[in-house]
Amino acid sequence: MKFHLKIKRLLLSIGFTLFITNCFSMTAIDVAQLTDSYNLKYGVLDFLYFYVALIGFYVAIILNFTKNTDRVSTSLMSGFILVHAFFILDFVLYNTNYQLKYAHTYLMSASVALLYGPLLYFYFKRINNQHKFKALDALHLLPTVVLLFFLFPLYSLPLEEKMKIQLGTSSVYTESSFFYIVFIPKLVSLIIYGFLISKNHLKSSKSKLYKNLEAIAFWKKGVYRMHVLFVVSYFIYGISISGLFFNAYSFIYQIVVVAMALMVLYISYMAQVQPKVFSKQIILKNTEFFSKYQKSGLTKSLSNELKQNLITLMVDHKIFMDNSLNLESLSEKLETSRHNTSQIINEHFNMNFFELVNKFRVEEAIQMLKLSDKNTQIIDVAYAVGYNNKVTFNKAFKKETSLTPSQFLKSVNEK
């Protein structure tokens, strides 16, 4: 109620000013219509955008608490999705006129406008090149610092003055005063970093990196393409508001928001169904793996044949239950070299020998515990699946299931 009265007083002051200037140029009906245009309003798209923004904030937080991820790349992607969610929320407040009610939110997303490119650029450098941050990299934050310096006078204004800016009655600033301070640098930043991201992405696509990890390749390609869509739509929006060719900026702006919403939903979806795209092992070990095996003489057909033989040995013959099994004895059973065996395990299972054996042993232990009773001894299960002691078994079991064997057995017996 107070909000509506405040808006009406400000709008009536506009009408009174124009009345003095142009006599009866603005009638009471005009003022009423103007007042209605600034009332709070809601639409289906507003609710959808708001929901997407909430998803973005949620996923940005959850990503930082996900286990077994590369903290650097996860933090970069978390910041990237957070910037998108922040912008979408800003748009919702603007489109529903809530930005008038909460005037201090005016241009709030402008504070992070120059972080889109750097965050995604360093994310791609991290996952493609295992980039380690240096002090010099902080220079990429300098444009944001300069932008905040220019925006500070606006952010420090009192509430009513910000409302007047949005209503076009401020004697301090016009609504377009900060527009080009934000828009032009943001567009230039997106284009420059878009080029750098494209260069990094296309270069990594031509390499053998991730060639056997389709989910990772699909993930990177999806993020890259949607970011390109966002940059292109924002560029077209810039042309639109310039008025050089057309003036459909309202419609184009919706496309920009839709592009950002799709990015948030895509990242959120992949975080749920393909969490391995954030896996520490994948991001930090692939370069070492491919450099190690790039001169290997193992052909594709032989590689697939050895893979099938390995699966047969593990699944049908359960050789992992032999506590004396090692890489040498496994290679003898596959009738190949230790080097080839190691490559097969890394290339097809994205694990080393010990991780693969532990995985099969733990899975077998899970099946045995499910069929066991309250009198079952954990140590007996450990020995049965190939472990020599309970400590090693407990450690491997908890790593795979997040539970100790005792906790798992208790949960089975309670059902």
mmCIF file of N, CA, C and O in Angstrom, residues 16-106:
data_model
loop_
_atom_site.group_PDB
_atom_site.id
_atom_site.type_symbol
_atom_site.label_atom_id
_atom_site.label_comp_id
_atom_site.label_asym_id
_atom_site.label_seq_id
_atom_site.Cartn_x
_atom_site.Cartn_y
_atom_site.Cartn_z
ATOM 1 N N PHE A 16 1.996 17.164 -12.548
ATOM 2 C CA PHE A 16 1.898 18.562 -12.144
ATOM 3 C C PHE A 16 2.961 19.400 -12.859
ATOM 4 O O PHE A 16 2.684 20.505 -13.330
ATOM 5 N N THR A 17 4.181 18.838 -12.957
ATOM 6 C CA THR A 17 5.265 19.559 -13.634
ATOM 7 C C THR A 17 4.930 19.799 -15.095
ATOM 8 O O THR A 17 5.107 20.904 -15.625
ATOM 9 N N LEU A 18 4.426 18.733 -15.751
ATOM 10 C CA LEU A 18 4.058 18.872 -17.161
ATOM 11 C C LEU A 18 2.852 19.777 -17.338
ATOM 12 O O LEU A 18 2.706 20.476 -18.337
ATOM 13 N N PHE A 19 1.994 19.790 -16.323
ATOM 14 C CA PHE A 19 0.809 20.649 -16.374
ATOM 15 C C PHE A 19 1.233 22.116 -16.352
ATOM 16 O O PHE A 19 0.724 22.948 -17.097
ATOM 17 N N ILE A 20 2.168 22.457 -15.497
ATOM 18 C CA ILE A 20 2.651 23.836 -15.402
ATOM 19 C C ILE A 20 3.340 24.226 -16.702
ATOM 20 O O ILE A 20 3.216 25.353 -17.183
ATOM 21 N N THR A 21 4.067 23.253 -17.292
ATOM 22 C CA THR A 21 4.832 23.552 -18.506
ATOM 23 C C THR A 21 3.947 23.646 -19.741
ATOM 24 O O THR A 21 4.101 24.544 -20.570
ATOM 25 N N ASN A 22 3.009 22.719 -19.842
ATOM 26 C CA ASN A 22 2.196 22.638 -21.065
ATOM 27 C C ASN A 22 0.698 22.772 -20.796
ATOM 28 O O ASN A 22 -0.116 22.243 -21.553
ATOM 29 N N CYS A 23 0.357 23.450 -19.724
ATOM 30 C CA CYS A 23 -1.036 23.665 -19.334
ATOM 31 C C CYS A 23 -1.750 22.345 -19.167
ATOM 32 O O CYS A 23 -1.404 21.576 -18.301
ATOM 33 N N PHE A 24 -2.722 22.074 -20.039
ATOM 34 C CA PHE A 24 -3.550 20.875 -19.857
ATOM 35 C C PHE A 24 -3.074 19.720 -20.740
ATOM 36 O O PHE A 24 -3.863 18.900 -21.174
ATOM 37 N N SER A 25 -1.782 19.684 -21.019
ATOM 38 C CA SER A 25 -1.262 18.634 -21.913
ATOM 39 C C SER A 25 -1.397 17.246 -21.314
ATOM 40 O O SER A 25 -1.485 16.259 -22.011
ATOM 41 N N MET A 26 -1.411 17.098 -19.959
ATOM 42 C CA MET A 26 -1.588 15.800 -19.316
ATOM 43 C C MET A 26 -2.823 15.850 -18.437
ATOM 44 O O MET A 26 -2.904 16.634 -17.501
ATOM 45 N N THR A 27 -3.799 15.011 -18.740
ATOM 46 C CA THR A 27 -5.048 14.979 -17.991
ATOM 47 C C THR A 27 -4.950 13.994 -16.846
ATOM 48 O O THR A 27 -3.969 13.251 -16.724
ATOM 49 N N ALA A 28 -5.979 13.968 -16.002
ATOM 50 C CA ALA A 28 -6.025 13.024 -14.876
ATOM 51 C C ALA A 28 -6.039 11.592 -15.381
ATOM 52 O O ALA A 28 -5.477 10.689 -14.760
ATOM 53 N N ILE A 29 -6.665 11.379 -16.540
ATOM 54 C CA ILE A 29 -6.719 10.025 -17.126
ATOM 55 C C ILE A 29 -5.325 9.590 -17.537
ATOM 56 O O ILE A 29 -4.917 8.449 -17.332
ATOM 57 N N ASP A 30 -4.563 10.559 -18.109
ATOM 58 C CA ASP A 30 -3.181 10.238 -18.508
ATOM 59 C C ASP A 30 -2.347 9.828 -17.310
ATOM 60 O O ASP A 30 -1.556 8.888 -17.363
ATOM 61 N N VAL A 31 -2.531 10.587 -16.209
ATOM 62 C CA VAL A 31 -1.779 10.271 -14.998
ATOM 63 C C VAL A 31 -2.182 8.908 -14.465
ATOM 64 O O VAL A 31 -1.348 8.120 -14.031
ATOM 65 N N ALA A 32 -3.491 8.609 -14.499
ATOM 66 C CA ALA A 32 -3.973 7.301 -14.023
ATOM 67 C C ALA A 32 -3.398 6.168 -14.860
ATOM 68 O O ALA A 32 -2.984 5.137 -14.339
ATOM 69 N N GLN A 33 -3.365 6.376 -16.199
ATOM 70 C CA GLN A 33 -2.803 5.357 -17.081
ATOM 71 C C GLN A 33 -1.308 5.171 -16.820
ATOM 72 O O GLN A 33 -0.783 4.059 -16.828
ATOM 73 N N LEU A 34 -0.619 6.298 -16.577
ATOM 74 C CA LEU A 34 0.799 6.229 -16.269
ATOM 75 C C LEU A 34 1.036 5.491 -14.969
ATOM 76 O O LEU A 34 1.968 4.696 -14.842
ATOM 77 N N THR A 35 0.155 5.751 -13.976
ATOM 78 C CA THR A 35 0.258 5.065 -12.690
ATOM 79 C C THR A 35 0.077 3.563 -12.858
ATOM 80 O O THR A 35 0.816 2.762 -12.297
ATOM 81 N N ASP A 36 -0.915 3.174 -13.665
ATOM 82 C CA ASP A 36 -1.182 1.748 -13.900
ATOM 83 C C ASP A 36 0.014 1.054 -14.542
ATOM 84 O O ASP A 36 0.293 -0.109 -14.270
ATOM 85 N N SER A 37 0.715 1.770 -15.402
ATOM 86 C CA SER A 37 1.861 1.158 -16.094
ATOM 87 C C SER A 37 3.005 0.839 -15.149
ATOM 88 O O SER A 37 3.892 0.066 -15.479
ATOM 89 N N TYR A 38 2.999 1.466 -13.951
ATOM 90 C CA TYR A 38 4.052 1.210 -12.970
ATOM 91 C C TYR A 38 3.573 0.373 -11.793
ATOM 92 O O TYR A 38 4.306 0.180 -10.828
ATOM 93 N N ASN A 39 2.343 -0.125 -11.867
ATOM 94 C CA ASN A 39 1.853 -1.032 -10.825
ATOM 95 C C ASN A 39 2.576 -2.372 -10.923
ATOM 96 O O ASN A 39 3.085 -2.740 -11.984
ATOM 97 N N LEU A 40 2.592 -3.111 -9.814
ATOM 98 C CA LEU A 40 3.177 -4.448 -9.823
ATOM 99 C C LEU A 40 2.390 -5.343 -10.759
ATOM 100 O O LEU A 40 1.154 -5.319 -10.757
ATOM 101 N N LYS A 41 3.088 -6.144 -11.562
ATOM 102 C CA LYS A 41 2.413 -7.015 -12.528
ATOM 103 C C LYS A 41 3.156 -8.344 -12.603
ATOM 104 O O LYS A 41 4.351 -8.432 -12.320
ATOM 105 N N TYR A 42 2.435 -9.387 -12.978
ATOM 106 C CA TYR A 42 3.023 -10.720 -13.041
ATOM 107 C C TYR A 42 2.557 -11.409 -14.311
ATOM 108 O O TYR A 42 1.449 -11.205 -14.777
ATOM 109 N N GLY A 43 3.418 -12.228 -14.852
ATOM 110 C CA GLY A 43 3.081 -13.033 -16.006
ATOM 111 C C GLY A 43 3.646 -14.431 -15.859
ATOM 112 O O GLY A 43 4.474 -14.685 -14.972
ATOM 113 N N VAL A 44 3.223 -15.333 -16.708
ATOM 114 C CA VAL A 44 3.701 -16.717 -16.647
ATOM 115 C C VAL A 44 5.218 -16.773 -16.828
ATOM 116 O O VAL A 44 5.923 -17.484 -16.103
ATOM 117 N N LEU A 45 5.730 -15.990 -17.796
ATOM 118 C CA LEU A 45 7.169 -15.980 -18.038
ATOM 119 C C LEU A 45 7.942 -15.469 -16.828
ATOM 120 O O LEU A 45 9.042 -15.959 -16.530
ATOM 121 N N ASP A 46 7.359 -14.494 -16.129
ATOM 122 C CA ASP A 46 8.026 -13.954 -14.938
ATOM 123 C C ASP A 46 8.211 -15.036 -13.882
ATOM 124 O O ASP A 46 9.272 -15.141 -13.256
ATOM 125 N N PHE A 47 7.163 -15.846 -13.680
ATOM 126 C CA PHE A 47 7.248 -16.937 -12.711
ATOM 127 C C PHE A 47 8.274 -17.984 -13.149
ATOM 128 O O PHE A 47 9.032 -18.518 -12.330
ATOM 129 N N LEU A 48 8.290 -18.273 -14.458
ATOM 130 C CA LEU A 48 9.242 -19.257 -14.974
ATOM 131 C C LEU A 48 10.685 -18.768 -14.813
ATOM 132 O O LEU A 48 11.566 -19.513 -14.367
ATOM 133 N N TYR A 49 10.918 -17.509 -15.153
ATOM 134 C CA TYR A 49 12.254 -16.935 -15.000
ATOM 135 C C TYR A 49 12.686 -16.929 -13.530
ATOM 136 O O TYR A 49 13.842 -17.225 -13.200
ATOM 137 N N PHE A 50 11.748 -16.564 -12.654
ATOM 138 C CA PHE A 50 12.052 -16.524 -11.223
ATOM 139 C C PHE A 50 12.413 -17.920 -10.714
ATOM 140 O O PHE A 50 13.357 -18.091 -9.934
ATOM 141 N N TYR A 51 11.688 -18.923 -11.187
ATOM 142 C CA TYR A 51 11.957 -20.309 -10.800
ATOM 143 C C TYR A 51 13.340 -20.745 -11.280
ATOM 144 O O TYR A 51 14.091 -21.393 -10.545
ATOM 145 N N VAL A 52 13.682 -20.374 -12.518
ATOM 146 C CA VAL A 52 15.002 -20.708 -13.067
ATOM 147 C C VAL A 52 16.107 -20.033 -12.256
ATOM 148 O O VAL A 52 17.156 -20.638 -11.986
ATOM 149 N N ALA A 53 15.868 -18.783 -11.852
ATOM 150 C CA ALA A 53 16.853 -18.067 -11.037
ATOM 151 C C ALA A 53 17.086 -18.789 -9.710
ATOM 152 O O ALA A 53 18.230 -18.937 -9.265
ATOM 153 N N LEU A 54 16.003 -19.263 -9.084
ATOM 154 C CA LEU A 54 16.133 -19.999 -7.823
ATOM 155 C C LEU A 54 16.915 -21.292 -8.021
ATOM 156 O O LEU A 54 17.741 -21.666 -7.183
ATOM 157 N N ILE A 55 16.651 -21.978 -9.135
ATOM 158 C CA ILE A 55 17.402 -23.200 -9.454
ATOM 159 C C ILE A 55 18.880 -22.873 -9.590
ATOM 160 O O ILE A 55 19.751 -23.601 -9.090
ATOM 161 N N GLY A 56 19.168 -21.761 -10.266
ATOM 162 C CA GLY A 56 20.552 -21.346 -10.452
ATOM 163 C C GLY A 56 21.264 -21.094 -9.143
ATOM 164 O O GLY A 56 22.402 -21.560 -8.940
ATOM 165 N N PHE A 57 20.620 -20.376 -8.223
ATOM 166 C CA PHE A 57 21.220 -20.108 -6.915
ATOM 167 C C PHE A 57 21.453 -21.412 -6.146
ATOM 168 O O PHE A 57 22.490 -21.598 -5.508
ATOM 169 N N TYR A 58 20.471 -22.309 -6.231
ATOM 170 C CA TYR A 58 20.568 -23.592 -5.518
ATOM 171 C C TYR A 58 21.735 -24.428 -6.037
ATOM 172 O O TYR A 58 22.567 -24.920 -5.256
ATOM 173 N N VAL A 59 21.812 -24.578 -7.366
ATOM 174 C CA VAL A 59 22.862 -25.401 -7.964
ATOM 175 C C VAL A 59 24.242 -24.784 -7.721
ATOM 176 O O VAL A 59 25.220 -25.499 -7.478
ATOM 177 N N ALA A 60 24.327 -23.450 -7.777
ATOM 178 C CA ALA A 60 25.599 -22.773 -7.537
ATOM 179 C C ALA A 60 26.137 -23.088 -6.139
ATOM 180 O O ALA A 60 27.343 -23.235 -5.940
ATOM 181 N N ILE A 61 25.229 -23.222 -5.179
ATOM 182 C CA ILE A 61 25.632 -23.559 -3.805
ATOM 183 C C ILE A 61 25.969 -25.041 -3.681
ATOM 184 O O ILE A 61 27.006 -25.419 -3.139
ATOM 185 N N ILE A 62 25.084 -25.889 -4.231
ATOM 186 C CA ILE A 62 25.255 -27.341 -4.109
ATOM 187 C C ILE A 62 26.555 -27.818 -4.754
ATOM 188 O O ILE A 62 27.223 -28.719 -4.234
ATOM 189 N N LEU A 63 26.929 -27.219 -5.883
ATOM 190 C CA LEU A 63 28.147 -27.638 -6.574
ATOM 191 C C LEU A 63 29.370 -27.558 -5.671
ATOM 192 O O LEU A 63 30.279 -28.386 -5.761
ATOM 193 N N ASN A 64 29.379 -26.580 -4.782
ATOM 194 C CA ASN A 64 30.535 -26.393 -3.903
ATOM 195 C C ASN A 64 30.578 -27.399 -2.764
ATOM 196 O O ASN A 64 31.580 -27.468 -2.044
ATOM 197 N N PHE A 65 29.497 -28.151 -2.581
ATOM 198 C CA PHE A 65 29.465 -29.159 -1.521
ATOM 199 C C PHE A 65 29.496 -30.575 -2.081
ATOM 200 O O PHE A 65 29.370 -31.544 -1.338
ATOM 201 N N THR A 66 29.660 -30.691 -3.405
ATOM 202 C CA THR A 66 29.711 -32.002 -4.041
ATOM 203 C C THR A 66 31.083 -32.627 -3.818
ATOM 204 O O THR A 66 32.117 -31.972 -3.990
ATOM 205 N N LYS A 67 31.093 -33.898 -3.436
ATOM 206 C CA LYS A 67 32.349 -34.591 -3.151
ATOM 207 C C LYS A 67 33.065 -35.006 -4.435
ATOM 208 O O LYS A 67 32.461 -35.123 -5.495
ATOM 209 N N ASN A 68 34.349 -35.209 -4.305
ATOM 210 C CA ASN A 68 35.186 -35.738 -5.379
ATOM 211 C C ASN A 68 35.173 -34.868 -6.634
ATOM 212 O O ASN A 68 35.133 -35.357 -7.754
ATOM 213 N N THR A 69 35.137 -33.538 -6.453
ATOM 214 C CA THR A 69 35.177 -32.628 -7.598
ATOM 215 C C THR A 69 36.445 -31.788 -7.540
ATOM 216 O O THR A 69 37.056 -31.633 -6.492
ATOM 217 N N ASP A 70 36.807 -31.250 -8.684
ATOM 218 C CA ASP A 70 37.925 -30.317 -8.724
ATOM 219 C C ASP A 70 37.405 -28.972 -8.228
ATOM 220 O O ASP A 70 36.572 -28.337 -8.872
ATOM 221 N N ARG A 71 37.891 -28.525 -7.090
ATOM 222 C CA ARG A 71 37.364 -27.325 -6.435
ATOM 223 C C ARG A 71 37.515 -26.078 -7.292
ATOM 224 O O ARG A 71 36.645 -25.206 -7.279
ATOM 225 N N VAL A 72 38.604 -25.994 -8.027
ATOM 226 C CA VAL A 72 38.839 -24.793 -8.832
ATOM 227 C C VAL A 72 37.813 -24.678 -9.952
ATOM 228 O O VAL A 72 37.134 -23.656 -10.099
ATOM 229 N N SER A 73 37.670 -25.739 -10.755
ATOM 230 C CA SER A 73 36.720 -25.700 -11.869
ATOM 231 C C SER A 73 35.281 -25.608 -11.360
ATOM 232 O O SER A 73 34.447 -24.925 -11.968
ATOM 233 N N THR A 74 34.990 -26.277 -10.256
ATOM 234 C CA THR A 74 33.637 -26.223 -9.684
ATOM 235 C C THR A 74 33.304 -24.815 -9.205
ATOM 236 O O THR A 74 32.190 -24.327 -9.415
ATOM 237 N N SER A 75 34.266 -24.144 -8.584
ATOM 238 C CA SER A 75 34.043 -22.774 -8.112
ATOM 239 C C SER A 75 33.819 -21.824 -9.283
ATOM 240 O O SER A 75 32.968 -20.930 -9.217
ATOM 241 N N LEU A 76 34.574 -22.024 -10.357
ATOM 242 C CA LEU A 76 34.409 -21.185 -11.545
ATOM 243 C C LEU A 76 33.034 -21.379 -12.171
ATOM 244 O O LEU A 76 32.354 -20.412 -12.525
ATOM 245 N N MET A 77 32.611 -22.643 -12.297
ATOM 246 C CA MET A 77 31.292 -22.906 -12.872
ATOM 247 C C MET A 77 30.179 -22.437 -11.938
ATOM 248 O O MET A 77 29.149 -21.938 -12.384
ATOM 249 N N SER A 78 30.396 -22.574 -10.643
ATOM 250 C CA SER A 78 29.434 -22.089 -9.658
ATOM 251 C C SER A 78 29.248 -20.579 -9.785
ATOM 252 O O SER A 78 28.129 -20.070 -9.772
ATOM 253 N N GLY A 79 30.379 -19.857 -9.922
ATOM 254 C CA GLY A 79 30.304 -18.405 -10.103
ATOM 255 C C GLY A 79 29.627 -18.040 -11.403
ATOM 256 O O GLY A 79 28.839 -17.078 -11.462
ATOM 257 N N PHE A 80 29.893 -18.817 -12.450
ATOM 258 C CA PHE A 80 29.301 -18.560 -13.766
ATOM 259 C C PHE A 80 27.781 -18.693 -13.721
ATOM 260 O O PHE A 80 27.056 -17.831 -14.239
ATOM 261 N N ILE A 81 27.279 -19.760 -13.110
ATOM 262 C CA ILE A 81 25.836 -19.958 -13.032
ATOM 263 C C ILE A 81 25.202 -18.953 -12.068
ATOM 264 O O ILE A 81 24.057 -18.519 -12.251
ATOM 265 N N LEU A 82 25.951 -18.532 -11.056
ATOM 266 C CA LEU A 82 25.455 -17.543 -10.096
ATOM 267 C C LEU A 82 25.238 -16.197 -10.778
ATOM 268 O O LEU A 82 24.231 -15.517 -10.526
ATOM 269 N N VAL A 83 26.156 -15.813 -11.657
ATOM 270 C CA VAL A 83 26.026 -14.562 -12.400
ATOM 271 C C VAL A 83 24.779 -14.597 -13.282
ATOM 272 O O VAL A 83 24.022 -13.622 -13.367
ATOM 273 N N HIS A 84 24.541 -15.742 -13.932
ATOM 274 C CA HIS A 84 23.348 -15.891 -14.766
ATOM 275 C C HIS A 84 22.071 -15.770 -13.933
ATOM 276 O O HIS A 84 21.122 -15.078 -14.322
ATOM 277 N N ALA A 85 22.038 -16.470 -12.795
ATOM 278 C CA ALA A 85 20.857 -16.439 -11.932
ATOM 279 C C ALA A 85 20.609 -15.025 -11.403
ATOM 280 O O ALA A 85 19.458 -14.572 -11.301
ATOM 281 N N PHE A 86 21.683 -14.323 -11.084
ATOM 282 C CA PHE A 86 21.598 -12.954 -10.575
ATOM 283 C C PHE A 86 20.977 -12.034 -11.622
ATOM 284 O O PHE A 86 20.116 -11.205 -11.328
ATOM 285 N N PHE A 87 21.419 -12.205 -12.882
ATOM 286 C CA PHE A 87 20.898 -11.386 -13.975
ATOM 287 C C PHE A 87 19.419 -11.679 -14.228
ATOM 288 O O PHE A 87 18.614 -10.763 -14.440
ATOM 289 N N ILE A 88 19.067 -12.959 -14.231
ATOM 290 C CA ILE A 88 17.667 -13.342 -14.488
ATOM 291 C C ILE A 88 16.752 -12.786 -13.404
ATOM 292 O O ILE A 88 15.657 -12.284 -13.680
ATOM 293 N N LEU A 89 17.199 -12.856 -12.145
ATOM 294 C CA LEU A 89 16.420 -12.294 -11.041
ATOM 295 C C LEU A 89 16.258 -10.783 -11.212
ATOM 296 O O LEU A 89 15.170 -10.236 -10.985
ATOM 297 N N ASP A 90 17.316 -10.105 -11.627
ATOM 298 C CA ASP A 90 17.261 -8.668 -11.878
ATOM 299 C C ASP A 90 16.221 -8.362 -12.953
ATOM 300 O O ASP A 90 15.439 -7.403 -12.840
ATOM 301 N N PHE A 91 16.200 -9.164 -13.999
ATOM 302 C CA PHE A 91 15.229 -8.966 -15.083
ATOM 303 C C PHE A 91 13.798 -9.151 -14.584
ATOM 304 O O PHE A 91 12.899 -8.386 -14.960
ATOM 305 N N VAL A 92 13.576 -10.162 -13.752
ATOM 306 C CA VAL A 92 12.237 -10.410 -13.196
ATOM 307 C C VAL A 92 11.775 -9.216 -12.366
ATOM 308 O O VAL A 92 10.624 -8.769 -12.482
ATOM 309 N N LEU A 93 12.653 -8.686 -11.531
ATOM 310 C CA LEU A 93 12.305 -7.517 -10.702
ATOM 311 C C LEU A 93 11.968 -6.319 -11.572
ATOM 312 O O LEU A 93 11.026 -5.564 -11.279
ATOM 313 N N TYR A 94 12.709 -6.157 -12.653
ATOM 314 C CA TYR A 94 12.455 -5.047 -13.581
ATOM 315 C C TYR A 94 11.137 -5.240 -14.320
ATOM 316 O O TYR A 94 10.318 -4.326 -14.422
ATOM 317 N N ASN A 95 10.905 -6.432 -14.828
ATOM 318 C CA ASN A 95 9.735 -6.699 -15.664
ATOM 319 C C ASN A 95 8.428 -6.667 -14.874
ATOM 320 O O ASN A 95 7.363 -6.387 -15.434
ATOM 321 N N THR A 96 8.493 -6.973 -13.581
ATOM 322 C CA THR A 96 7.286 -6.986 -12.745
ATOM 323 C C THR A 96 7.099 -5.675 -11.972
ATOM 324 O O THR A 96 6.162 -5.542 -11.193
ATOM 325 N N ASN A 97 8.022 -4.725 -12.198
ATOM 326 C CA ASN A 97 8.017 -3.423 -11.506
ATOM 327 C C ASN A 97 8.366 -3.526 -10.023
ATOM 328 O O ASN A 97 8.205 -2.559 -9.276
ATOM 329 N N TYR A 98 8.842 -4.684 -9.599
ATOM 330 C CA TYR A 98 9.280 -4.808 -8.207
ATOM 331 C C TYR A 98 10.556 -4.002 -7.965
ATOM 332 O O TYR A 98 10.896 -3.698 -6.835
ATOM 333 N N GLN A 99 11.246 -3.670 -9.042
ATOM 334 C CA GLN A 99 12.454 -2.875 -8.897
ATOM 335 C C GLN A 99 12.131 -1.453 -8.433
ATOM 336 O O GLN A 99 12.975 -0.777 -7.849
ATOM 337 N N LEU A 100 10.894 -1.025 -8.682
ATOM 338 C CA LEU A 100 10.441 0.265 -8.159
ATOM 339 C C LEU A 100 10.153 0.165 -6.667
ATOM 340 O O LEU A 100 10.449 1.080 -5.901
ATOM 341 N N LYS A 101 9.579 -0.960 -6.277
ATOM 342 C CA LYS A 101 9.263 -1.156 -4.863
ATOM 343 C C LYS A 101 10.530 -1.344 -4.047
ATOM 344 O O LYS A 101 10.649 -0.839 -2.917
ATOM 345 N N TYR A 102 11.475 -2.105 -4.597
ATOM 346 C CA TYR A 102 12.766 -2.314 -3.941
ATOM 347 C C TYR A 102 13.837 -1.640 -4.799
ATOM 348 O O TYR A 102 14.633 -2.298 -5.480
ATOM 349 N N ALA A 103 13.830 -0.312 -4.763
ATOM 350 C CA ALA A 103 14.645 0.486 -5.688
ATOM 351 C C ALA A 103 16.143 0.266 -5.526
ATOM 352 O O ALA A 103 16.915 0.537 -6.447
ATOM 353 N N HIS A 104 16.572 -0.218 -4.372
ATOM 354 C CA HIS A 104 18.006 -0.453 -4.175
ATOM 355 C C HIS A 104 18.518 -1.625 -5.018
ATOM 356 O O HIS A 104 19.737 -1.842 -5.095
ATOM 357 N N THR A 105 17.616 -2.389 -5.622
ATOM 358 C CA THR A 105 18.040 -3.481 -6.507
ATOM 359 C C THR A 105 18.297 -2.982 -7.927
ATOM 360 O O THR A 105 18.684 -3.762 -8.800
ATOM 361 N N TYR A 106 18.073 -1.704 -8.172
ATOM 362 C CA TYR A 106 18.232 -1.137 -9.509
ATOM 363 C C TYR A 106 19.658 -1.347 -10.030
ATOM 364 O O TYR A 106 20.630 -0.979 -9.384
#
